[in-house]
CSV table of C-alpha atoms in Angstrom, one decimal:
chain,number,residue,atom,x,y,z
Y,1,MET,CA,0.2,-0.6,0.5
Y,2,ARG,CA,1.1,3.4,-0.7
Y,3,ARG,CA,1.6,6.2,2.0
Y,4,THR,CA,0.8,9.5,1.2
Y,5,VAL,CA,3.2,12.4,3.4
Y,6,PRO,CA,0.9,15.3,3.6
Y,7,ARG,CA,2.0,18.3,1.9
Y,8,LEU,CA,2.9,21.1,4.5
Y,9,SER,CA,1.7,24.3,4.2
Y,10,LYS,CA,3.2,27.2,2.6
Y,11,PRO,CA,3.6,30.0,5.3
Y,12,SER,CA,1.9,33.3,5.5
Y,13,ARG,CA,5.0,35.9,5.1
Y,14,ILE,CA,5.2,37.4,8.2
Y,15,HIS,CA,4.2,41.9,7.4
Y,16,PHE,CA,6.7,43.9,9.5
Y,17,GLU,CA,6.8,48.2,9.4
Y,18,PRO,CA,9.7,49.2,7.9
Y,19,THR,CA,12.8,50.1,9.9
Y,20,VAL,CA,14.1,53.3,11.1
Y,21,LYS,CA,16.5,51.9,8.8
Y,22,GLN,CA,14.8,51.0,6.1
Y,23,LEU,CA,13.6,54.5,5.8
Y,24,LEU,CA,15.3,56.1,5.3
Y,25,ASN,CA,17.7,54.2,2.6
Y,26,SER,CA,13.5,53.5,0.9
Y,27,PRO,CA,13.6,56.1,-2.9
Y,28,THR,CA,13.2,59.8,-2.4
Y,29,ILE,CA,9.5,60.7,-1.7
Y,30,SER,CA,7.6,61.2,-4.7
Y,31,PRO,CA,3.9,62.5,-5.3
Y,32,GLU,CA,3.0,58.5,-5.7
Y,33,ASN,CA,3.9,57.7,-2.5
Y,34,ASP,CA,2.9,61.4,-0.6
Y,35,GLY,CA,0.3,61.2,2.4
Y,36,GLN,CA,1.3,57.3,3.8
Y,37,THR,CA,1.4,56.7,6.8
Y,38,THR,CA,3.9,54.5,8.6
Y,39,THR,CA,4.9,53.7,11.8
Y,40,ILE,CA,7.7,53.0,14.1
Y,41,THR,CA,8.6,52.4,17.5
Y,42,GLY,CA,11.3,51.9,19.4
Y,43,TYR,CA,12.5,55.1,21.9
Y,44,LEU,CA,12.9,58.6,22.3
Y,45,LYS,CA,16.7,59.4,22.1
Y,46,SER,CA,15.7,62.9,23.1
Y,47,ILE,CA,13.1,65.3,23.7
Y,48,ARG,CA,13.1,69.5,23.3
Y,49,ARG,CA,10.1,71.6,23.1
Y,50,GLN,CA,9.2,75.1,21.2
Y,51,LYS,CA,6.2,76.9,20.7
Y,52,THR,CA,5.4,75.9,17.3
Y,53,ALA,CA,6.2,72.4,17.8
Y,54,SER,CA,8.3,69.4,19.4
Y,55,PHE,CA,11.2,67.1,17.9
Y,56,ALA,CA,12.0,64.1,19.0
Y,57,THR,CA,14.6,61.4,17.3
Y,58,ILE,CA,13.5,57.8,18.1
Y,59,THR,CA,15.2,54.7,17.5
Y,60,ASP,CA,14.3,51.2,17.3
Y,61,GLY,CA,18.2,49.5,16.4
Y,62,SER,CA,18.6,49.0,13.3
Y,63,THR,CA,20.9,52.1,13.0
Y,64,PRO,CA,23.2,54.9,14.8
Y,65,GLY,CA,21.5,57.7,15.6
Y,66,GLY,CA,18.3,57.2,14.2
Y,67,ILE,CA,15.1,59.3,13.1
Y,68,GLN,CA,13.8,63.0,13.8
Y,69,ALA,CA,10.1,63.1,14.3
Y,70,LEU,CA,8.2,66.7,14.4
Y,71,PHE,CA,4.7,67.3,16.9
Y,72,PHE,CA,3.1,70.1,15.4
Y,73,ASN,CA,0.9,72.3,17.4
Y,74,ASP,CA,2.7,70.5,20.9
Y,75,SER,CA,1.5,73.4,22.2
Y,76,THR,CA,-1.8,73.1,21.7
Y,77,THR,CA,-2.5,69.1,21.2
Y,78,GLY,CA,-0.3,67.8,24.3
Y,79,THR,CA,0.5,64.9,22.7
Y,80,THR,CA,4.2,64.2,23.6
Y,81,LYS,CA,3.0,64.7,27.3
Y,82,GLY,CA,4.6,63.4,29.6
Y,83,LEU,CA,7.4,61.8,27.2
Y,84,SER,CA,10.8,62.3,27.9
Y,85,THR,CA,14.4,61.4,27.2
Y,86,GLY,CA,14.0,57.4,26.7
Y,87,SER,CA,10.6,57.0,26.7
Y,88,ALA,CA,9.2,54.0,24.9
Y,89,VAL,CA,7.0,55.2,22.4
Y,90,ARG,CA,4.8,54.0,19.0
Y,91,LEU,CA,4.6,57.1,16.1
Y,92,THR,CA,2.5,57.0,13.0
Y,93,GLY,CA,2.3,59.9,10.2
Y,94,LYS,CA,4.2,60.9,7.3
Y,95,LEU,CA,8.0,60.1,5.9
Y,96,GLN,CA,8.7,63.8,4.5
Y,97,ASP,CA,12.3,64.2,2.6
Y,98,ALA,CA,14.6,66.6,4.8
Y,99,PRO,CA,17.1,67.7,2.1
Y,100,ASN,CA,19.2,70.4,4.2
Y,101,ARG,CA,19.3,67.8,7.1
Y,102,ILE,CA,21.1,63.8,8.1
Y,103,PRO,CA,19.6,62.1,8.1
Y,104,ASN,CA,17.1,63.4,5.0
Y,105,LYS,CA,14.4,61.7,6.1
Y,106,GLU,CA,11.9,62.5,9.3
Y,107,LEU,CA,8.1,62.1,10.7
Y,108,ILE,CA,5.6,64.1,9.9
Y,109,VAL,CA,3.7,62.6,13.0
Y,110,SER,CA,0.3,63.0,13.2
Y,111,GLU,CA,-1.9,64.5,15.3
Y,112,GLY,CA,-3.0,61.6,17.6
Y,113,GLY,CA,0.2,59.2,16.2
Y,114,ALA,CA,1.5,59.0,19.3
Y,115,GLU,CA,1.2,55.8,21.3
Y,116,PHE,CA,3.7,55.8,25.4
Y,117,LEU,CA,4.7,52.5,26.1
Y,118,GLY,CA,6.4,53.5,29.1
Y,119,GLY,CA,9.3,54.7,30.4
Y,120,GLY,CA,11.7,57.8,30.6
Y,121,GLY,CA,11.5,59.8,33.3
Y,122,ASP,CA,14.7,61.7,35.5
Y,123,ASP,CA,15.9,58.7,36.5
Y,124,TYR,CA,16.7,57.1,33.3
Y,125,PRO,CA,19.9,55.9,34.1
Y,126,ILE,CA,21.8,56.6,29.6
Y,127,GLN,CA,20.5,60.0,29.9
Y,128,LYS,CA,21.3,62.5,26.8
Y,129,LYS,CA,25.4,63.2,27.9
Y,130,ALA,CA,28.1,61.0,28.1
Y,131,HIS,CA,28.8,58.3,29.3
Y,132,SER,CA,31.6,56.1,31.0
Y,133,GLU,CA,32.3,52.6,30.3
Y,134,GLU,CA,32.6,52.2,33.2
Y,135,PHE,CA,29.5,53.4,34.3
Y,136,LEU,CA,27.8,51.9,31.6
Y,137,ARG,CA,29.4,48.4,32.7
Y,138,ASP,CA,27.4,48.7,36.5
Y,139,TRP,CA,23.7,49.1,33.5
Y,140,VAL,CA,25.2,46.7,31.0
Y,141,HIS,CA,21.3,46.4,30.4
Y,142,LEU,CA,20.6,49.2,29.3
Y,143,ARG,CA,23.7,50.1,27.2
Y,144,ALA,CA,23.1,48.8,24.1
Y,145,ARG,CA,20.8,51.8,24.5
Y,146,THR,CA,23.2,53.9,23.5
Y,147,ASP,CA,24.8,55.2,19.9
Y,148,THR,CA,28.2,52.9,20.5
Y,149,PHE,CA,27.2,49.5,21.3
Y,150,ALA,CA,24.3,49.2,19.4
Y,151,SER,CA,26.4,50.2,16.9
Y,152,VAL,CA,29.3,47.6,18.4
Y,153,LEU,CA,26.7,44.5,18.5
Y,154,ARG,CA,25.2,45.2,14.6
Y,155,LEU,CA,29.5,44.8,13.9
Y,156,ARG,CA,29.8,42.1,15.3
Y,157,HIS,CA,26.3,40.6,13.5
Y,158,ARG,CA,27.8,41.3,10.7
Y,159,VAL,CA,31.1,39.9,11.5
Y,160,GLN,CA,29.4,36.4,12.0
Y,161,SER,CA,26.9,36.9,8.7
Y,162,SER,CA,31.2,37.9,6.7
Y,163,LEU,CA,32.3,34.7,8.8
Y,164,ASN,CA,29.1,32.3,7.6
Y,165,LEU,CA,30.0,33.6,4.2
Y,166,PHE,CA,33.2,33.1,3.9
Y,167,PHE,CA,33.7,28.9,5.8
Y,168,ASP,CA,30.1,28.3,2.7
Y,169,ASP,CA,31.8,30.1,0.1
Y,170,GLN,CA,35.6,27.7,1.2
Y,171,GLN,CA,32.3,24.6,1.7
Y,172,PHE,CA,33.2,24.5,6.0
Y,173,ILE,CA,30.5,22.5,7.9
Y,174,HIS,CA,29.6,24.9,11.1
Y,175,VAL,CA,29.6,21.9,13.9
Y,176,HIS,CA,28.0,22.7,18.0
Y,177,ALA,CA,30.5,21.3,19.7
Y,178,PRO,CA,29.8,20.1,23.9
Y,179,ILE,CA,30.1,23.4,26.3
Y,180,LEU,CA,30.4,20.7,29.4
Y,181,THR,CA,33.9,18.3,28.5
Y,182,GLY,CA,36.4,16.7,30.7
Y,183,ASN,CA,39.3,18.3,28.6
Y,184,ASP,CA,41.1,21.3,29.3
Y,185,ALA,CA,42.5,21.9,25.6
Y,186,GLU,CA,45.1,24.2,26.3
Y,187,GLY,CA,46.4,22.0,30.1
Y,188,ALA,CA,46.9,25.9,31.7
Y,189,GLY,CA,44.4,24.2,34.0
Y,190,GLU,CA,42.3,28.1,34.5
Y,191,THR,CA,38.9,25.8,34.2
Y,192,PHE,CA,35.4,26.6,35.9
Y,193,LYS,CA,35.0,22.9,37.7
Y,194,LEU,CA,31.2,21.5,38.1
Y,195,ALA,CA,30.2,21.1,41.7
Y,196,PRO,CA,29.1,18.1,42.2
Y,197,VAL,CA,25.4,17.9,42.9
Y,198,PRO,CA,23.5,17.3,46.8
Y,199,LEU,CA,21.9,13.6,47.2
Y,200,ARG,CA,18.5,13.4,48.4
Y,201,GLY,CA,19.6,11.1,52.0
Y,202,GLY,CA,23.0,13.8,51.7
Y,203,GLY,CA,26.5,14.4,51.0
Y,204,THR,CA,27.2,15.1,47.7
Y,205,GLU,CA,29.0,13.8,44.1
Y,206,ASP,CA,29.8,14.0,41.8
Y,207,PHE,CA,27.5,14.4,38.6
Y,208,PHE,CA,29.5,13.1,35.5
Y,209,SER,CA,32.5,10.8,35.3
Y,210,PRO,CA,35.0,12.0,35.2
Y,211,ALA,CA,34.3,15.0,36.7
Y,212,ALA,CA,33.0,18.2,34.3
Y,213,SER,CA,34.2,21.3,33.2
Y,214,LEU,CA,33.6,24.4,31.2
Y,215,THR,CA,35.2,24.1,27.2
Y,216,VAL,CA,38.3,26.7,27.5
Y,217,SER,CA,38.4,25.4,23.8
Y,218,ALA,CA,36.4,23.4,21.2
Y,219,GLN,CA,39.5,22.7,18.8
Y,220,LEU,CA,40.2,18.9,20.3
Y,221,HIS,CA,36.3,17.8,19.9
Y,222,LEU,CA,36.9,20.0,16.3
Y,223,GLU,CA,39.8,17.3,15.6
Y,224,ALA,CA,37.9,14.2,15.8
Y,225,MET,CA,34.1,15.7,13.9
Y,226,THR,CA,37.4,17.0,11.0
Y,227,GLN,CA,37.2,13.1,10.9
Y,228,SER,CA,34.7,12.8,9.5
Y,229,LEU,CA,33.7,16.0,7.5
Y,230,GLY,CA,36.8,17.1,6.7
Y,231,ARG,CA,36.1,21.0,6.7
Y,232,THR,CA,34.9,22.3,9.9
Y,233,TRP,CA,34.3,25.1,11.8
Y,234,VAL,CA,32.6,26.4,14.9
Y,235,LEU,CA,31.7,29.7,16.7
Y,236,GLY,CA,30.7,29.1,20.7
Y,237,PRO,CA,31.6,30.2,24.3
Y,238,CYS,CA,34.3,29.6,25.9
Y,239,PHE,CA,34.8,29.7,29.6
Y,240,ARG,CA,38.8,30.6,31.6
Y,241,ALA,CA,38.6,31.1,35.5
Y,242,GLU,CA,41.2,34.0,35.3
Y,243,ARG,CA,41.1,36.2,37.9
Y,244,SER,CA,42.9,39.0,35.3
Y,245,ALA,CA,42.1,42.5,35.4
Y,246,THR,CA,42.8,43.2,32.1
Y,247,ARG,CA,41.1,45.0,29.4
Y,248,ARG,CA,42.1,42.1,27.3
Y,249,HIS,CA,41.2,39.1,29.4
Y,250,LEU,CA,37.3,37.5,30.3
Y,251,ALA,CA,36.1,35.1,32.4
Y,252,GLU,CA,33.2,34.3,28.9
Y,253,PHE,CA,34.3,34.9,25.5
Y,254,TRP,CA,33.6,33.9,21.9
Y,255,MET,CA,35.8,31.6,20.2
Y,256,LEU,CA,36.0,31.4,16.3
Y,257,GLU,CA,37.8,27.4,15.4
Y,258,ALA,CA,38.5,25.9,12.1
Y,259,GLU,CA,40.3,23.2,11.3
Y,260,TRP,CA,40.9,20.7,8.4
Y,261,ILE,CA,42.1,17.9,6.6
Y,262,LEU,CA,45.7,19.7,5.3
Y,263,LEU,CA,47.5,19.2,2.4
Y,264,SER,CA,51.0,20.4,3.5
Y,265,GLY,CA,51.9,22.5,6.5
Y,266,VAL,CA,51.7,25.7,8.5
Y,267,HIS,CA,51.9,27.8,5.5
Y,268,GLU,CA,49.2,26.7,5.4
Y,269,VAL,CA,46.6,27.3,7.7
Y,270,MET,CA,49.1,30.3,7.4
Y,271,ASP,CA,47.2,31.0,4.6
Y,272,PHE,CA,43.4,30.2,5.2
Y,273,THR,CA,44.0,32.9,8.7
Y,274,GLU,CA,45.5,36.1,7.0
Y,275,THR,CA,42.7,35.3,3.8
Y,276,LEU,CA,39.4,35.2,6.6
Y,277,ILE,CA,40.9,37.6,8.1
Y,278,ARG,CA,41.2,40.3,4.9
Y,279,SER,CA,37.7,38.9,3.5
Y,280,VAL,CA,35.5,39.9,6.6
Y,281,VAL,CA,37.3,42.8,6.9
Y,282,GLU,CA,36.9,44.1,4.4
Y,283,ASN,CA,33.3,42.4,4.0
Y,284,THR,CA,32.5,44.5,6.8
Y,285,PHE,CA,34.1,47.8,5.6
Y,286,ARG,CA,32.1,47.1,3.0
Y,287,LEU,CA,28.0,47.2,4.7
Y,288,SER,CA,28.3,48.5,7.4
Y,289,ALA,CA,30.3,51.5,7.1
Y,290,GLU,CA,28.1,54.5,9.8
Y,291,ASP,CA,28.4,51.3,12.6
Y,292,LEU,CA,32.0,51.5,12.2
Y,293,ALA,CA,32.1,55.3,12.0
Y,294,ALA,CA,30.0,55.6,15.5
Y,295,THR,CA,32.5,53.4,17.0
Y,296,SER,CA,35.9,54.3,16.8
Y,297,SER,CA,38.1,57.8,14.5
Y,298,SER,CA,38.7,57.6,11.3
Y,299,ALA,CA,42.2,57.3,11.5
Y,300,HIS,CA,41.8,53.7,13.4
Y,301,LEU,CA,39.6,52.6,10.9
Y,302,ASP,CA,42.2,54.2,7.9
Y,303,ALA,CA,45.1,52.0,9.4
Y,304,VAL,CA,43.0,48.9,9.4
Y,305,GLN,CA,42.0,49.1,6.2
Y,306,SER,CA,45.0,50.0,5.0
Y,307,HIS,CA,46.6,46.5,7.1
Y,308,VAL,CA,43.6,44.4,4.8
Y,309,ASN,CA,44.5,46.2,1.8
Y,310,PRO,CA,46.0,44.1,-1.3
Y,311,GLU,CA,49.3,46.4,-1.2
Y,312,CYS,CA,50.3,45.5,2.1
Y,313,LEU,CA,52.2,42.4,2.5
Y,314,TRP,CA,51.3,40.4,5.7
Y,315,GLU,CA,55.1,39.0,7.7
Y,316,ARG,CA,55.9,36.3,8.2
Y,317,VAL,CA,59.0,35.7,10.9
Y,318,SER,CA,60.3,32.2,12.7
Y,319,TYR,CA,60.0,32.5,16.3
Y,320,THR,CA,64.3,32.5,16.4
Y,321,ASP,CA,64.0,35.3,14.7
Y,322,ALA,CA,61.8,36.9,15.8
Y,323,ILE,CA,64.1,36.3,19.8
Y,324,SER,CA,67.1,38.2,17.6
Y,325,LEU,CA,64.7,41.1,16.4
Y,326,LEU,CA,64.0,42.0,19.5
Y,327,GLN,CA,67.1,41.4,21.5
Y,328,ASN,CA,69.3,43.2,18.7
Y,329,SER,CA,66.2,46.6,19.8
Y,330,SER,CA,66.7,49.8,21.3
Y,331,GLU,CA,63.5,49.2,23.4
Y,332,THR,CA,64.3,48.7,26.7
Y,333,PHE,CA,61.0,45.3,28.0
Y,334,ASP,CA,59.9,45.2,30.9
Y,335,PHE,CA,59.7,41.4,30.7
Y,336,PRO,CA,63.2,39.6,29.3
Y,337,ILE,CA,63.6,37.7,26.2
Y,338,THR,CA,65.1,34.5,25.9
Y,339,TRP,CA,64.8,32.1,24.2
Y,340,GLY,CA,62.2,29.3,24.9
Y,341,SER,CA,60.1,31.5,27.2
Y,342,PRO,CA,56.6,32.9,25.7
Y,343,LEU,CA,55.9,36.7,23.9
Y,344,GLN,CA,54.7,39.3,26.7
Y,345,THR,CA,52.0,41.7,24.7
Y,346,GLU,CA,55.3,44.5,25.0
Y,347,HIS,CA,57.0,42.2,23.3
Y,348,GLU,CA,54.4,41.7,19.9
Y,349,LYS,CA,53.1,44.4,20.0
Y,350,TRP,CA,56.9,45.9,19.0
Y,351,LEU,CA,56.7,43.6,16.8
Y,352,CYS,CA,53.7,44.3,13.9
Y,353,GLU,CA,53.6,48.5,15.8
Y,354,ILE,CA,57.3,49.0,15.6
Y,355,HIS,CA,59.5,46.6,13.8
Y,356,PHE,CA,57.2,45.8,10.5
Y,357,GLY,CA,53.5,48.0,11.3
Y,358,LYS,CA,51.7,45.8,9.7
Y,359,PRO,CA,50.4,42.1,11.1
Y,360,VAL,CA,52.5,39.5,11.2
Y,361,PHE,CA,52.7,36.0,12.3
Y,362,VAL,CA,55.6,34.0,14.2
Y,363,TYR,CA,56.1,30.8,13.3
Y,364,ASP,CA,57.8,27.8,14.8
Y,365,TYR,CA,57.5,28.5,18.8
Y,366,PRO,CA,59.5,26.3,20.9
Y,367,ARG,CA,57.8,22.8,21.6
Y,368,GLU,CA,58.2,23.8,26.4
Y,369,CYS,CA,56.0,26.5,25.6
Y,370,LYS,CA,52.7,25.6,23.0
Y,371,SER,CA,50.1,22.5,23.9
Y,372,PHE,CA,50.2,19.2,23.8
Y,373,TYR,CA,48.5,18.4,20.5
Y,374,MET,CA,51.5,21.0,18.2
Y,375,ARG,CA,53.0,19.4,15.9
Y,376,VAL,CA,57.0,18.9,17.1
Y,377,ASN,CA,59.0,19.9,13.8
Y,378,ASP,CA,62.0,17.3,12.6
Y,379,SER,CA,65.1,17.5,13.5
Y,380,PRO,CA,67.6,19.4,10.8
Y,381,ASP,CA,68.6,16.1,10.3
Y,382,LYS,CA,65.4,14.7,10.9
Y,383,THR,CA,66.2,11.2,13.4
Y,384,GLU,CA,65.1,13.0,16.7
Y,385,PRO,CA,62.1,15.9,17.0
Y,386,GLY,CA,63.3,19.0,16.7
Y,387,GLU,CA,63.3,22.4,19.4
Y,388,THR,CA,59.6,23.6,17.9
Y,389,VAL,CA,56.1,23.3,17.4
Y,390,ALA,CA,54.3,24.0,14.2
Y,391,CYS,CA,52.5,26.9,15.2
Y,392,PHE,CA,52.0,30.4,14.4
Y,393,ASP,CA,50.1,33.2,16.6
Y,394,LEU,CA,48.9,36.3,14.3
Y,395,LEU,CA,50.0,39.7,15.6
Y,396,VAL,CA,48.2,42.7,14.6
Y,397,PRO,CA,48.9,47.0,15.5
Y,398,GLY,CA,46.4,48.2,18.2
Y,399,ILE,CA,46.3,44.3,19.7
Y,400,GLY,CA,49.0,41.8,20.2
Y,401,GLU,CA,48.4,37.9,18.7
Y,402,LEU,CA,44.4,37.4,17.4
Y,403,ILE,CA,45.3,34.5,16.4
Y,404,GLY,CA,46.9,31.2,17.2
Y,405,GLY,CA,46.9,28.1,14.6
Y,406,SER,CA,48.6,24.9,13.9
Y,407,VAL,CA,49.3,21.6,11.6
Y,408,ARG,CA,47.8,18.2,14.8
Y,409,GLU,CA,50.8,16.2,16.0
Y,410,GLU,CA,49.1,13.1,14.1
Y,411,ARG,CA,52.1,10.6,15.0
Y,412,THR,CA,50.5,9.1,18.4
Y,413,GLU,CA,54.4,7.2,19.4
Y,414,ARG,CA,54.3,11.2,19.9
Y,415,LEU,CA,51.1,12.3,21.2
Y,416,LYS,CA,51.7,9.0,23.8
Y,417,GLU,CA,54.9,10.7,25.4
Y,418,VAL,CA,51.8,13.1,26.7
Y,419,ILE,CA,49.1,11.5,26.9
Y,420,SER,CA,49.6,8.6,29.7
Y,421,GLN,CA,47.2,5.3,28.7
Y,422,GLY,CA,44.0,5.9,31.2
Y,423,SER,CA,43.6,9.5,30.7
Y,424,SER,CA,41.1,11.4,29.8
Y,425,LEU,CA,42.2,12.1,26.3
Y,426,GLU,CA,43.2,8.6,26.0
Y,427,TRP,CA,40.2,9.1,23.1
Y,428,TYR,CA,42.0,12.0,21.4
Y,429,LEU,CA,44.8,8.9,20.6
Y,430,ASP,CA,42.3,7.1,19.2
Y,431,LEU,CA,41.2,9.5,15.9
Y,432,ARG,CA,45.1,8.7,15.4
Y,433,LYS,CA,45.3,5.1,16.2
Y,434,TYR,CA,42.2,4.4,13.1
Y,435,GLY,CA,43.4,5.5,10.7
Y,436,GLY,CA,44.2,9.3,11.9
Y,437,LEU,CA,44.0,12.1,8.6
Y,438,PRO,CA,47.2,14.8,9.1
Y,439,THR,CA,44.4,17.7,9.8
Y,440,GLY,CA,45.5,21.7,10.7
Y,441,GLY,CA,43.4,24.8,12.4
Y,442,PHE,CA,43.1,27.8,14.4
Y,443,GLY,CA,40.9,29.6,16.9
Y,444,MET,CA,40.7,33.7,17.4
Y,445,GLY,CA,38.7,35.0,20.2
Y,446,PHE,CA,35.5,36.4,18.7
Y,447,GLU,CA,35.9,40.1,20.8
Y,448,ARG,CA,39.2,40.2,19.8
Y,449,ILE,CA,38.7,40.4,16.0
Y,450,MET,CA,35.6,43.1,17.7
Y,451,SER,CA,38.4,45.5,19.3
Y,452,TRP,CA,40.4,45.2,16.5
Y,453,ILE,CA,37.7,46.6,13.7
Y,454,THR,CA,36.2,48.5,16.2
Y,455,GLY,CA,38.8,50.6,17.6
Y,456,ILE,CA,37.6,49.6,21.1
Y,457,GLU,CA,40.3,48.9,23.6
Y,458,ASN,CA,39.1,47.0,26.1
Y,459,ILE,CA,37.2,43.5,25.0
Y,460,LYS,CA,34.2,43.8,28.1
Y,461,ASP,CA,32.7,46.4,25.6
Y,462,CYS,CA,33.2,44.3,23.2
Y,463,ILE,CA,30.7,41.8,24.5
Y,464,PRO,CA,26.4,42.1,25.5
Y,465,ALA,CA,27.6,40.7,28.9
Y,466,PRO,CA,31.3,40.9,30.4
Y,467,ARG,CA,31.7,37.9,31.9
Y,468,THR,CA,34.8,39.2,34.8
Y,469,SER,CA,35.5,37.6,38.3
Y,470,GLY,CA,34.1,39.3,40.8
Y,471,ARG,CA,31.2,40.8,38.1
Y,472,LEU,CA,27.9,39.2,37.2
Y,473,LEU,CA,25.7,41.8,36.0
Y,474,MET,CA,22.7,40.5,34.7
């Protein structure tokens, strides 16, 4: 008997009122569309009253600045009575050209076309004045109402959309990696452990076995999926129990990670990384110029654009050569420069800002200061392991390290030197035991690229709700 599959009904198109951005980008008002009304729902950024009219700026979050709304005969109708900065409103009226203003359109509110939805008042925290970043962090649930931070959120959307487009074009599969894990991928021990759960009869026990923590990186899981899918990437939350209060650190942050089957070595990973960053930055500048102007100075934006200009050739230097450059410089550093120690932020910035003046890849770091999964380079005679691993850090002006990547160690015997039998990482050895393909990849803190693009120095202001030691708002 033949089964019939019910036909799915076609969903009806949902109708939204046009956003402020759509209204501002709409064609010039003409006799054909003159007299048409529209409705804007949002909140007032400011309002001023005069004898014959009142002027308010309303925003719905779709674009920086908002649009001006005019209330004629307000002194007699009292349309704006009770409205103030921060008031949530729904305004209905006619859109008209305002050729001598920026933006070049305004809303003429109809009589009775203002509906007060609540809020505002003298105690509204986000008044029309400058607010410090620290003040706004205390009002994290409201700071998206400022022009700058609303632009940051829209730019996060733009950068993520650009990543989606790039990886789709390169035939990568987006996967969802677990947040709860028994692994510490970076080996630093700075993980948030899950507390034991209480038992009904008293006492506690670990919910998972082995004990679980919040992930610091999806890379190891991504390697497992890449063995099946070939090219994978993830953009997800990561957590690090680091008590540092610097502008470069968060306890919760978002990490972009990518992994694929390698054809060659570490330079292939660097090639891919450079192409990705150039593409994402160029796309963001092309499509989000207004939001970028709301977050940064033109000098900073010009500098970032110059670094992704095709004429700007990004530098590549080995760790050993970078150490020599630092040791031979006339700069006085706070941290000593010795071969075998990690580069500090001051060293990274000197290399990319002072010496080279552009993005630079530093590759082949000493194996002692990098993670266990990075492929050990062969010694010159290839008879024994070398002193370095096939990895790199991408350093960019204003930030320092933006991306870290490597070729993954595919030789089981080398991994057995650092992963003991019965370890929670024994499954990682299985990826090689059962026919592992050579892979490589990288990770990039999403807030760091946001900081580089926007010029916002503190990454606490590049994320919707910053989580740091001793502070958890919202």
